[in-house]
Structures are given as structure tokens and as C-alpha cells.
């Protein structure tokens, strides 16, 4: 049974000056009490991605569940706990066949139509966003907003992760609108441990 923590940090090497800084941030997040992390790398360099993924797993041990973004092959190779796919990645059921029934599988959606389709799949959780305007993705979809999030909540009984422009200032309103968890990138970059501790306090 999948049980998502309220805070779902995403680590992207593009947000850090080098891999060492990213690994240090991951350790800071774990020290703050984070129990789930997604590793997201859009560079396409599979060897580097696998090296980084394995290093994260080695440093964090069994205390943090690790989710691989996009790459089912690297999810298996790095022995991660789950996979997250987007609308342009592997179809959900193809991904499920590769990773098997035991690993967690999440899928991104950007509107209620996509979410309703994803609800029919074997995905364990659905992500929807961007909830607010975001700077961490160049090709963002239209903002969903809290009202769109509330509508999405009515369409699915699956766990739902909200993403896009979520900060310590607005995270609580996102949970109150129906999200089970908030995915965060930018607002964890400065002083990751302190930021994560504040998020966890806000999210309760």
C-alpha cells in the first residue's frame, strides 16, 4: 500500500552547481525528516544519471524512498523504489510492466482530462500541475490553480501530488484544496535542511 508523505522534494542536477552540491542537499533533506525524494535529470546522459542515482541511494540508505523520473531502465538499474512518468514518457502500463507490481508508479497530468485518463491506469499516485506559476520548467502548461485542484480531487480516489510554484507560503492551501502531497523544487534550494523543516511544520 502506497503512503505518500506530505512533502515530495524533487532533485534536479540543473538546479545545482555540481553533483556534490546536489548530494549534500539530499543529505540535508533527509536530516530534516524527508522520507521521499524524486531524482529528475532531463540531460539524457544515462551514464551520469545512473551514477548520480546510485550515489544518492548509497548516501541516503533505506531511510528515504527514491523515485526515478522518466527512466524505467534506470529505476531498475539503480534499484529505486518507484518511477514517475510524464505525458510524453512511456505509457503508464508499459512502465508498469517494466518495473513490476511492487514499485511505486506515479504519472503527471496537467488538466482534468489527463487526470481522468490516468485514474484508469495502474498508477499508484497522480501528479497535477502547475498549481501556480513556476520557474523550474521552461515549457509549462497552463496554471491549474487551487480551483482546478479541487475539481481534480473529485475525479480520483488515488493519491494526488500537487506540483508547480509551491512554496512554504502557499503549501498549506494546496493540501486544504485536496492534495495528499506537495512536490517542491525551487523553495528547497536555499538552505535545504531549514527549508524542509519549515515545510514539514507548515504541512503538519
Coordinates of C-alpha atoms in Angstrom, one line a residue:
X1 CA 0.0 0.0 0.0
X2 CA 1.4 3.4 -1.1
X3 CA 1.5 6.0 1.6
X4 CA 2.9 9.4 0.5
X5 CA 4.5 11.8 2.9
X6 CA 3.1 15.4 2.7
X7 CA 6.5 16.7 1.3
X8 CA 7.7 15.3 -2.0
X9 CA 11.0 17.0 -2.9
X10 CA 12.4 16.8 -6.4
X11 CA 16.2 16.9 -7.0
X12 CA 17.3 18.2 -10.4
X13 CA 21.1 18.4 -11.1
X14 CA 20.3 21.5 -13.3
X15 CA 19.5 23.4 -10.1
X16 CA 22.9 22.8 -8.5
X17 CA 26.4 24.0 -9.4
X18 CA 27.7 20.4 -9.3
X19 CA 26.7 16.8 -8.2
X20 CA 28.4 17.3 -4.9
X21 CA 26.1 20.1 -4.0
X22 CA 23.1 18.0 -5.0
X23 CA 24.2 15.1 -2.8
X24 CA 24.8 17.5 0.1
X25 CA 21.3 18.9 -0.4
X26 CA 19.8 15.4 -0.4
X27 CA 21.5 14.6 2.9
X28 CA 20.3 17.8 4.4
X29 CA 16.7 17.0 3.3
X30 CA 17.0 13.5 4.9
X31 CA 18.3 15.1 8.1
X32 CA 15.3 17.4 8.2
X33 CA 13.0 14.4 8.1
X34 CA 12.2 14.0 4.4
X35 CA 11.3 10.3 3.6
X36 CA 10.7 10.5 -0.2
X37 CA 12.8 12.1 -3.0
X38 CA 12.5 12.1 -6.7
X39 CA 15.6 12.3 -8.9
X40 CA 14.9 14.2 -12.1
X41 CA 17.5 14.7 -14.8
X42 CA 16.5 15.8 -18.2
X43 CA 20.0 15.8 -19.7
X44 CA 19.6 12.4 -21.3
X45 CA 23.1 11.3 -20.3
X46 CA 22.2 7.9 -19.0
X47 CA 25.6 7.0 -17.5
X48 CA 25.8 10.2 -15.5
X49 CA 22.1 9.8 -14.4
X50 CA 22.8 6.2 -13.2
X51 CA 26.0 7.2 -11.4
X52 CA 24.1 10.0 -9.6
X53 CA 21.2 7.8 -8.8
X54 CA 23.3 5.2 -7.3
X55 CA 25.3 7.7 -5.3
X56 CA 22.0 9.1 -3.9
X57 CA 20.9 5.7 -2.9
X58 CA 24.2 4.9 -1.2
X59 CA 24.2 8.1 0.8
X60 CA 20.5 8.0 1.8
X61 CA 20.3 4.3 2.6
X62 CA 16.9 2.9 3.5
X63 CA 15.6 6.0 5.3
X64 CA 14.4 7.7 2.1
X65 CA 12.3 6.2 -0.7
X66 CA 13.7 7.1 -4.1
X67 CA 11.7 7.8 -7.2
X68 CA 13.3 7.9 -10.7
X69 CA 11.8 10.4 -13.1
X70 CA 11.1 9.1 -16.7
X71 CA 13.6 6.3 -17.0
X72 CA 12.2 2.8 -16.1
X73 CA 15.5 1.2 -17.1
X74 CA 17.5 3.4 -14.7
X75 CA 14.9 2.9 -12.0
X76 CA 15.7 -0.8 -12.1
X77 CA 19.4 -0.4 -12.6
X78 CA 19.7 1.9 -9.5
X79 CA 17.2 -0.3 -7.5
X80 CA 14.9 2.7 -6.9
X81 CA 11.6 2.3 -5.1
X82 CA 9.5 3.8 -7.8
X83 CA 9.1 5.5 -11.2
X84 CA 7.4 8.7 -12.2
X85 CA 6.4 9.2 -15.9
X86 CA 5.1 12.3 -17.7
X87 CA 2.6 12.7 -20.5
X88 CA 5.4 12.3 -23.1
X89 CA 7.2 9.4 -21.5
X90 CA 6.5 5.7 -21.5
X91 CA 2.8 4.9 -21.4
X92 CA 1.8 4.0 -17.8
X93 CA 1.0 0.4 -18.4
X94 CA 4.3 -0.1 -20.3
X95 CA 6.2 1.4 -17.4
X96 CA 4.3 -0.9 -15.0
X97 CA 5.3 -4.0 -17.0
X98 CA 8.9 -3.0 -16.8
X99 CA 9.1 -2.0 -13.1
X100 CA 6.7 -4.7 -11.8
X101 CA 3.9 -4.6 -9.3
X102 CA 5.9 -3.8 -6.2
X103 CA 7.5 -0.5 -7.1
X104 CA 5.5 2.7 -6.9
X105 CA 4.4 4.3 -10.1
X106 CA 3.3 7.9 -10.5
X107 CA 2.1 9.8 -13.5
X108 CA 1.9 13.5 -14.3
X109 CA -1.2 15.3 -15.5
X110 CA -1.8 18.9 -16.4
X111 CA -5.6 19.1 -16.6
X112 CA -8.7 17.2 -15.5
X113 CA -8.9 15.3 -18.8
X114 CA -5.4 13.9 -18.4
X115 CA -6.0 13.2 -14.8
X116 CA -9.3 11.3 -15.5
X117 CA -7.4 9.1 -18.0
X118 CA -4.6 8.5 -15.5
X119 CA -7.2 7.5 -12.9
X120 CA -8.0 4.4 -15.1
X121 CA -4.4 3.1 -15.0
X122 CA -2.4 1.1 -12.5
X123 CA -0.5 4.2 -11.3
X124 CA -0.3 4.4 -7.5
X125 CA -0.5 8.2 -7.4
X126 CA -1.3 11.1 -9.8
X127 CA 0.5 14.4 -10.0
X128 CA -1.2 17.5 -11.3
X129 CA 0.2 20.9 -12.0
X130 CA 1.4 23.5 -12.4
X131 CA -0.8 24.7 -9.5
X132 CA 0.9 28.1 -9.5
X133 CA 3.2 29.8 -12.0
X134 CA 6.6 28.1 -11.8
X135 CA 10.2 28.9 -13.0
X136 CA 11.6 25.4 -12.8
X137 CA 10.3 24.3 -16.1
X138 CA 10.6 26.2 -19.4
X139 CA 7.6 24.7 -21.3
X140 CA 5.0 24.9 -18.6
X141 CA 1.3 24.0 -19.2
X142 CA -1.5 26.4 -18.2
X143 CA -1.8 27.0 -14.5
X144 CA -4.3 24.7 -12.8
X145 CA -4.9 26.8 -9.7
X146 CA -6.5 25.7 -6.4
X147 CA -9.9 25.5 -8.0
X148 CA -8.6 23.1 -10.7
X149 CA -7.0 21.1 -7.9
X150 CA -10.3 20.8 -6.1
X151 CA -12.0 19.6 -9.3
X152 CA -9.2 17.1 -9.8
X153 CA -9.7 15.8 -6.3
X154 CA -13.3 14.9 -7.2
X155 CA -12.2 12.9 -10.2
X156 CA -9.9 10.4 -8.5
X157 CA -9.6 8.2 -5.4
X158 CA -5.9 7.8 -6.0
X159 CA -3.3 9.7 -4.0
X160 CA -2.7 13.1 -5.6
X161 CA 0.6 15.1 -5.7
X162 CA 0.3 18.8 -6.5
X163 CA 3.3 20.4 -8.3
X164 CA 4.2 23.8 -9.7
X165 CA 5.2 27.0 -7.8
X166 CA 4.5 25.6 -4.4
X167 CA 6.3 27.4 -1.5
X168 CA 6.2 27.4 2.3
X169 CA 3.7 30.3 2.0
X170 CA 1.1 28.5 -0.1
X171 CA 1.7 24.8 0.6
X172 CA -1.0 24.6 3.3
X173 CA -3.7 25.9 1.0
X174 CA -2.7 23.2 -1.6
X175 CA -3.2 20.5 1.0
X176 CA -6.5 22.0 2.0
X177 CA -7.6 22.0 -1.6
X178 CA -7.3 18.3 -1.7
X179 CA -3.7 17.3 -2.5
X180 CA -2.2 14.5 -0.4
X181 CA 1.4 15.8 -1.0
X182 CA 3.2 18.8 -2.5
X183 CA 6.1 18.4 -4.9
X184 CA 8.7 21.1 -4.4
X185 CA 11.9 22.0 -6.3
X186 CA 12.8 25.7 -6.0
X187 CA 11.7 26.5 -2.5
X188 CA 14.1 23.8 -1.1
X189 CA 17.2 25.0 -2.8
X190 CA 18.4 27.7 -0.3
X191 CA 19.4 26.0 2.9
X192 CA 17.6 22.7 2.2
X193 CA 17.5 21.4 5.7
X194 CA 16.0 24.5 7.2
X195 CA 13.6 24.9 4.3
X196 CA 12.4 21.3 4.6
X197 CA 12.0 21.6 8.3
X198 CA 9.8 24.7 7.7
X199 CA 7.8 22.9 5.1
X200 CA 7.2 19.9 7.4
X201 CA 6.0 22.3 10.1
X202 CA 3.6 24.1 7.7
X203 CA 2.3 20.8 6.4
X204 CA 1.7 19.3 9.8

